[in-house]
Amino acid sequence: MMILAFPDYLSQAQRLADRLNTPLAEVSLHHFPDGESFIRLPPSLPGHVIFCRSLNQPNDKLIELLLCATTARELGAKRITLVAPYLSYMRQDFANQPGVAVSQRIIGKILADLFDDVITVDPHLHRISSLNQAIPIKNAISLTAADEIGRFLKQKLEYALLLGPDSESEQWVANIANKIGFDYCIAHKERQGDTQIKMNLPNNKFLNKTIVIIDDMASTGRTLGKAAGLLQAAGSKDIYAVVTHPLFCDDAEAHILQAGIKVIWSTDSIGHTTSCINLDALLADAIKAII
Ligand code: R5P
């Protein structure tokens, strides 16, 4: 078995390789001036290779996975696993208007054709309950960072009220709250555009309370920003945020901090300055369970 890591996920992949006591090689990657990707793999591969890379900024990365998986098969790999802690294209899960591409199903099928196993963390599954409804292979494995996040919060804070910013977040917030004995509540959110959010807080008391907003990802940061603004107006004391996937596009992080969030914590699913909750133990256990 060998771990093949992309440069953007190298330190996380190295931690995973150390846990599994498995050799690691870096995928050699170059972008030509016109944007094409050049990929080179180690010419001699074992029977089982594990590609590690989160799929934020997904369009180039998906093409690069296609090049990698095809080349690995040509080099003789019999089993190819993808560890993608952040899995993109999971949010568009139905055609909300005629003609809309259901990207969850389409990208899921591409991944199923390329890989024998796909392992991810807290994917954005909303209208389906299991990952292999999106990626039709037996080993489409959806892990949750709830234990890691829960343990982290318990160390940082004696008690806090957890807030999920929308109904989709309830699955993660409830899980974490139940594990560590914190209370939780869920806001109502309506997205009106990429950066336009309408939100109503639930009828809890927020005055002088320590609040942690929990979500699967922060992309534009507008969801966390809106929740933080409302919590400040309701008199909350300290407001923190935890996300599994720190996408943080453009001014997202600055926007969130300006909105009154004291600290943002995230997992290392994507390398970022906020990443302080490591996922290597969770991923290593999942790999051990399927080999
Ligand atoms: C959406 O339902 C997700 O769970 C997140 O709330 C959302 O993707 C966050 O996006 P943004 O940071 O752009 O508000």
Tab-separated table of C-alpha atoms and ligand atoms in Angstrom:
chain	number	residue	atom	x	y	z
A	1	MET	CA	0.000	0.000	0.000
A	2	MET	CA	1.233	3.533	-0.717
A	3	ILE	CA	-0.147	6.974	-0.011
A	4	LEU	CA	0.061	9.359	-2.946
A	5	ALA	CA	-0.303	12.914	-1.736
A	6	PHE	CA	-0.913	16.097	-3.654
A	7	PRO	CA	1.183	19.105	-2.650
A	8	ASP	CA	-1.837	20.951	-1.205
A	9	TYR	CA	-2.589	18.111	1.225
A	10	LEU	CA	0.949	16.963	1.955
A	11	SER	CA	1.271	17.612	5.686
A	12	GLN	CA	-2.099	15.995	6.456
A	13	ALA	CA	-1.253	13.009	4.222
A	14	GLN	CA	2.101	12.621	5.964
A	15	ARG	CA	0.358	12.438	9.354
A	16	LEU	CA	-1.955	9.791	7.914
A	17	ALA	CA	0.946	7.813	6.430
A	18	ASP	CA	2.775	7.935	9.789
A	19	ARG	CA	-0.294	6.586	11.577
A	20	LEU	CA	-0.662	3.785	9.046
A	21	ASN	CA	3.067	3.172	8.889
A	22	THR	CA	2.753	3.334	5.107
A	23	PRO	CA	5.141	4.849	2.551
A	24	LEU	CA	4.148	8.159	1.040
A	25	ALA	CA	5.089	9.648	-2.296
A	26	GLU	CA	4.157	13.072	-3.569
A	27	VAL	CA	2.235	13.393	-6.818
A	28	SER	CA	4.320	15.585	-9.076
A	29	LEU	CA	2.066	18.317	-10.380
A	30	HIS	CA	2.671	21.184	-12.776
A	31	HIS	CA	0.278	23.707	-14.279
A	32	PHE	CA	1.139	24.853	-17.780
A	33	PRO	CA	0.602	28.529	-18.640
A	34	ASP	CA	-2.704	27.712	-20.364
A	35	GLY	CA	-4.015	25.959	-17.236
A	36	GLU	CA	-3.521	22.343	-18.291
A	37	SER	CA	-2.269	20.014	-15.569
A	38	PHE	CA	0.790	17.800	-15.892
A	39	ILE	CA	0.887	14.815	-13.542
A	40	ARG	CA	3.652	12.341	-12.803
A	41	LEU	CA	3.311	9.388	-10.447
A	42	PRO	CA	6.046	7.118	-9.115
A	43	PRO	CA	6.571	4.676	-12.015
A	44	SER	CA	6.470	1.658	-9.742
A	45	LEU	CA	3.294	1.347	-7.698
A	46	PRO	CA	2.090	-1.295	-5.234
A	47	GLY	CA	-1.242	-3.038	-5.722
A	48	HIS	CA	-3.121	-0.592	-3.505
A	49	VAL	CA	-2.649	3.154	-3.764
A	50	ILE	CA	-4.431	5.821	-1.753
A	51	PHE	CA	-4.724	9.277	-3.281
A	52	CYS	CA	-5.160	11.979	-0.658
A	53	ARG	CA	-6.557	15.371	-1.490
A	54	SER	CA	-9.500	17.501	-0.460
A	55	LEU	CA	-11.657	18.707	-3.333
A	56	ASN	CA	-12.017	22.388	-2.600
A	57	GLN	CA	-11.398	24.438	-5.779
A	58	PRO	CA	-12.611	21.288	-7.464
A	59	ASN	CA	-12.569	21.807	-11.199
A	60	ASP	CA	-8.825	21.416	-11.774
A	61	LYS	CA	-8.597	18.851	-9.012
A	62	LEU	CA	-11.204	16.577	-10.563
A	63	ILE	CA	-9.348	16.534	-13.880
A	64	GLU	CA	-6.129	15.808	-11.999
A	65	LEU	CA	-7.809	12.899	-10.206
A	66	LEU	CA	-8.925	11.540	-13.569
A	67	LEU	CA	-5.324	11.722	-14.837
A	68	CYS	CA	-3.993	10.143	-11.635
A	69	ALA	CA	-6.444	7.271	-11.312
A	70	THR	CA	-6.144	6.366	-15.004
A	71	THR	CA	-2.346	6.453	-14.837
A	72	ALA	CA	-2.254	4.434	-11.619
A	73	ARG	CA	-4.370	1.710	-13.288
A	74	GLU	CA	-2.050	1.745	-16.323
A	75	LEU	CA	0.888	1.333	-13.927
A	76	GLY	CA	-0.757	-1.758	-12.470
A	77	ALA	CA	-2.573	-0.576	-9.341
A	78	LYS	CA	-5.364	-3.022	-8.598
A	79	ARG	CA	-7.098	-1.017	-5.910
A	80	ILE	CA	-7.329	2.770	-5.863
A	81	THR	CA	-8.700	4.599	-2.857
A	82	LEU	CA	-9.515	8.281	-2.700
A	83	VAL	CA	-9.295	10.034	0.648
A	84	ALA	CA	-10.963	13.392	0.085
A	85	PRO	CA	-11.914	14.795	3.491
A	86	TYR	CA	-13.753	17.615	1.738
A	87	LEU	CA	-15.888	16.398	-1.131
A	88	SER	CA	-17.161	19.105	-3.448
A	89	TYR	CA	-20.241	19.160	-5.675
A	90	MET	CA	-22.421	17.549	-3.017
A	91	ARG	CA	-24.725	20.548	-2.489
A	92	GLN	CA	-26.581	20.514	-5.825
A	93	ASP	CA	-28.537	17.358	-5.131
A	94	PHE	CA	-31.685	17.978	-7.158
A	95	ALA	CA	-32.818	19.943	-10.192
A	96	ASN	CA	-34.506	22.918	-8.541
A	97	GLN	CA	-35.264	24.337	-12.012
A	98	PRO	CA	-35.626	22.563	-15.340
A	99	GLY	CA	-32.221	22.065	-16.958
A	100	VAL	CA	-30.160	22.209	-13.761
A	101	ALA	CA	-27.265	19.710	-13.661
A	102	VAL	CA	-27.541	17.530	-10.575
A	103	SER	CA	-23.831	17.749	-9.846
A	104	GLN	CA	-23.938	15.486	-6.796
A	105	ARG	CA	-25.059	12.558	-8.950
A	106	ILE	CA	-22.859	13.398	-11.966
A	107	ILE	CA	-19.610	13.948	-10.046
A	108	GLY	CA	-20.458	11.000	-7.790
A	109	LYS	CA	-20.669	8.725	-10.841
A	110	ILE	CA	-17.287	9.965	-12.138
A	111	LEU	CA	-15.675	9.211	-8.767
A	112	ALA	CA	-17.343	5.790	-8.655
A	113	ASP	CA	-15.897	4.974	-12.085
A	114	LEU	CA	-12.381	6.017	-11.056
A	115	PHE	CA	-12.023	4.708	-7.511
A	116	ASP	CA	-12.644	1.489	-5.612
A	117	ASP	CA	-13.118	3.304	-2.336
A	118	VAL	CA	-13.937	6.926	-1.538
A	119	ILE	CA	-13.533	8.161	2.028
A	120	THR	CA	-14.748	11.577	3.054
A	121	VAL	CA	-15.739	13.544	6.153
A	122	ASP	CA	-19.058	15.272	6.860
A	123	PRO	CA	-20.157	15.474	3.229
A	124	HIS	CA	-23.066	17.784	2.521
A	125	LEU	CA	-25.762	15.129	2.226
A	126	HIS	CA	-29.167	16.663	2.612
A	127	ARG	CA	-31.837	14.843	0.638
A	128	ILE	CA	-30.036	11.499	0.675
A	129	SER	CA	-29.005	9.551	3.734
A	130	SER	CA	-26.024	7.579	2.532
A	131	LEU	CA	-22.988	8.509	0.461
A	132	ASN	CA	-23.307	5.575	-1.885
A	133	GLN	CA	-26.563	7.044	-3.166
A	134	ALA	CA	-24.304	9.781	-4.599
A	135	ILE	CA	-21.193	7.682	-5.300
A	136	PRO	CA	-22.502	4.277	-6.348
A	137	ILE	CA	-19.768	1.986	-4.996
A	138	LYS	CA	-19.797	-0.264	-1.941
A	139	ASN	CA	-17.012	1.570	-0.162
A	140	ALA	CA	-18.362	5.098	-0.357
A	141	ILE	CA	-17.517	5.955	3.217
A	142	SER	CA	-18.836	9.013	4.977
A	143	LEU	CA	-17.102	9.736	8.278
A	144	THR	CA	-17.986	12.411	10.763
A	145	ALA	CA	-15.643	14.711	12.630
A	146	ALA	CA	-18.198	15.025	15.457
A	147	ASP	CA	-15.998	13.162	17.995
A	148	GLU	CA	-12.927	15.214	17.121
A	149	ILE	CA	-14.852	18.496	17.222
A	150	GLY	CA	-16.671	17.526	20.423
A	151	ARG	CA	-13.426	16.587	22.207
A	152	PHE	CA	-11.850	19.832	21.053
A	153	LEU	CA	-14.740	21.971	22.298
A	154	LYS	CA	-14.830	20.200	25.645
A	155	GLN	CA	-11.150	21.050	26.147
A	156	LYS	CA	-11.643	24.688	25.152
A	157	LEU	CA	-14.908	25.568	26.875
A	158	GLU	CA	-16.561	24.427	30.054
A	159	TYR	CA	-19.987	24.996	28.553
A	160	ALA	CA	-21.495	26.733	25.515
A	161	LEU	CA	-24.776	26.785	23.687
A	162	LEU	CA	-24.221	25.365	20.185
A	163	LEU	CA	-26.037	27.033	17.296
A	164	GLY	CA	-26.630	25.454	13.899
A	165	PRO	CA	-27.225	28.220	11.354
A	166	ASP	CA	-29.717	26.268	9.228
A	167	SER	CA	-31.751	23.070	9.180
A	168	GLU	CA	-29.065	21.233	7.197
A	169	SER	CA	-26.560	21.787	10.010
A	170	GLU	CA	-28.761	20.059	12.595
A	171	GLN	CA	-27.270	16.634	11.771
A	172	TRP	CA	-23.781	17.818	12.828
A	173	VAL	CA	-24.769	20.135	15.674
A	174	ALA	CA	-27.074	17.623	17.359
A	175	ASN	CA	-24.454	14.897	17.114
A	176	ILE	CA	-21.716	17.035	18.679
A	177	ALA	CA	-24.036	18.428	21.381
A	178	ASN	CA	-25.197	14.962	22.385
A	179	LYS	CA	-21.641	13.670	22.616
A	180	ILE	CA	-20.457	16.407	24.979
A	181	GLY	CA	-23.637	17.282	26.852
A	182	PHE	CA	-23.978	20.862	25.564
A	183	ASP	CA	-27.381	22.236	24.529
A	184	TYR	CA	-28.040	23.212	20.936
A	185	CYS	CA	-30.522	25.147	18.871
A	186	ILE	CA	-31.052	25.734	15.156
A	187	ALA	CA	-31.622	28.992	13.285
A	188	HIS	CA	-33.758	29.411	10.189
A	189	LYS	CA	-31.815	30.441	7.079
A	190	GLU	CA	-32.853	31.377	3.597
A	191	ARG	CA	-30.090	31.883	1.033
A	192	GLN	CA	-31.046	34.532	-1.484
A	193	GLY	CA	-27.790	34.573	-3.443
A	194	ASP	CA	-24.124	33.647	-3.056
A	195	THR	CA	-23.580	36.318	-0.411
A	196	GLN	CA	-27.158	37.211	0.564
A	197	ILE	CA	-28.544	35.433	3.591
A	198	LYS	CA	-31.774	35.921	5.548
A	199	MET	CA	-31.739	34.348	8.976
A	200	ASN	CA	-33.847	34.190	12.118
A	201	LEU	CA	-32.493	32.961	15.424
A	202	PRO	CA	-34.564	30.428	17.356
A	203	ASN	CA	-36.401	31.545	20.514
A	204	ASN	CA	-33.577	30.700	22.923
A	205	LYS	CA	-32.058	33.148	25.383
A	206	PHE	CA	-28.699	34.323	24.051
A	207	LEU	CA	-28.074	37.205	26.478
A	208	ASN	CA	-24.636	36.860	28.156
A	209	LYS	CA	-24.233	33.329	26.830
A	210	THR	CA	-21.172	31.753	25.228
A	211	ILE	CA	-22.201	30.498	21.817
A	212	VAL	CA	-20.448	28.232	19.326
A	213	ILE	CA	-21.847	28.296	15.792
A	214	ILE	CA	-21.270	24.947	14.097
A	215	ASP	CA	-21.450	24.274	10.375
A	216	ASP	CA	-20.031	21.800	7.894
A	217	MET	CA	-18.256	24.484	5.892
A	218	ALA	CA	-17.610	28.176	5.574
A	219	SER	CA	-17.437	29.257	1.954
A	220	THR	CA	-18.245	32.975	1.587
A	221	GLY	CA	-18.550	33.190	5.376
A	222	ARG	CA	-21.889	34.944	5.021
A	223	THR	CA	-23.788	32.247	6.937
A	224	LEU	CA	-21.480	32.507	9.947
A	225	GLY	CA	-21.339	36.286	9.597
A	226	LYS	CA	-25.123	36.669	9.596
A	227	ALA	CA	-25.507	34.343	12.596
A	228	ALA	CA	-22.811	36.232	14.507
A	229	GLY	CA	-24.455	39.605	13.789
A	230	LEU	CA	-27.784	38.365	15.103
A	231	LEU	CA	-26.178	36.834	18.189
A	232	GLN	CA	-24.373	40.092	18.963
A	233	ALA	CA	-27.645	41.983	18.650
A	234	ALA	CA	-29.200	39.459	21.055
A	235	GLY	CA	-26.472	40.214	23.632
A	236	SER	CA	-24.373	37.035	23.448
A	237	LYS	CA	-21.118	37.163	25.397
A	238	ASP	CA	-18.461	35.292	23.421
A	239	ILE	CA	-19.203	33.913	19.954
A	240	TYR	CA	-17.024	31.181	18.457
A	241	ALA	CA	-17.374	29.125	15.286
A	242	VAL	CA	-16.310	25.623	14.303
A	243	VAL	CA	-16.451	24.308	10.762
A	244	THR	CA	-15.346	20.972	9.425
A	245	HIS	CA	-14.272	22.392	6.067
A	246	PRO	CA	-12.563	25.809	5.976
A	247	LEU	CA	-13.102	26.784	2.344
A	248	PHE	CA	-12.915	30.514	3.163
A	249	CYS	CA	-13.311	32.036	-0.291
A	250	ASP	CA	-12.124	35.609	-0.924
A	251	ASP	CA	-12.846	37.828	2.115
A	252	ALA	CA	-14.734	35.134	4.069
A	253	GLU	CA	-12.465	34.962	7.091
A	254	ALA	CA	-12.223	38.741	7.493
A	255	HIS	CA	-15.996	39.016	7.096
A	256	ILE	CA	-16.609	36.434	9.833
A	257	LEU	CA	-14.208	38.061	12.271
A	258	GLN	CA	-15.640	41.525	11.583
A	259	ALA	CA	-19.106	40.156	12.281
A	260	GLY	CA	-18.025	39.527	15.867
A	261	ILE	CA	-16.780	35.941	15.990
A	262	LYS	CA	-13.946	35.767	18.493
A	263	VAL	CA	-12.176	32.673	17.137
A	264	ILE	CA	-12.861	30.316	14.230
A	265	TRP	CA	-11.699	26.739	14.624
A	266	SER	CA	-11.664	24.166	11.838
A	267	THR	CA	-10.413	20.715	11.016
A	268	ASP	CA	-7.409	20.107	8.770
A	269	SER	CA	-9.639	18.721	5.989
A	270	ILE	CA	-8.278	21.738	4.126
A	271	GLY	CA	-5.036	23.309	5.273
A	272	HIS	CA	-5.815	26.763	6.708
A	273	THR	CA	-4.610	28.990	9.543
A	274	THR	CA	-7.756	28.035	11.507
A	275	SER	CA	-7.105	24.277	11.139
A	276	CYS	CA	-6.433	22.913	14.611
A	277	ILE	CA	-8.525	19.724	14.745
A	278	ASN	CA	-6.639	16.933	13.005
A	279	LEU	CA	-8.451	14.158	11.170
A	280	ASP	CA	-5.612	11.652	10.663
A	281	ALA	CA	-6.740	9.259	13.425
A	282	LEU	CA	-10.296	9.184	12.063
A	283	LEU	CA	-9.092	8.596	8.488
A	284	ALA	CA	-6.519	5.989	9.513
A	285	ASP	CA	-9.166	3.950	11.368
A	286	ALA	CA	-11.428	4.061	8.310
A	287	ILE	CA	-8.623	2.854	6.043
A	288	LYS	CA	-7.676	0.059	8.462
A	289	ALA	CA	-11.289	-1.084	8.459
A	290	ILE	CA	-11.392	-1.618	4.682
A	291	ILE	CA	-7.994	-3.177	3.968
B	1	R5P	C1	-25.129	25.143	3.435
B	1	R5P	O1	-26.202	24.643	3.649
B	1	R5P	C2	-23.912	24.780	4.182
B	1	R5P	O2	-24.172	23.937	5.258
B	1	R5P	C3	-23.202	26.022	4.693
B	1	R5P	O3	-24.032	26.672	5.628
B	1	R5P	C4	-22.906	26.950	3.590
B	1	R5P	O4	-22.366	26.296	2.492
B	1	R5P	C5	-21.953	28.035	4.047
B	1	R5P	O5	-21.743	28.864	2.963
B	1	R5P	P1	-21.331	30.368	3.141
B	1	R5P	O6	-20.102	30.406	3.982
B	1	R5P	O7	-21.068	30.804	1.719
B	1	R5P	O8	-22.474	31.101	3.738
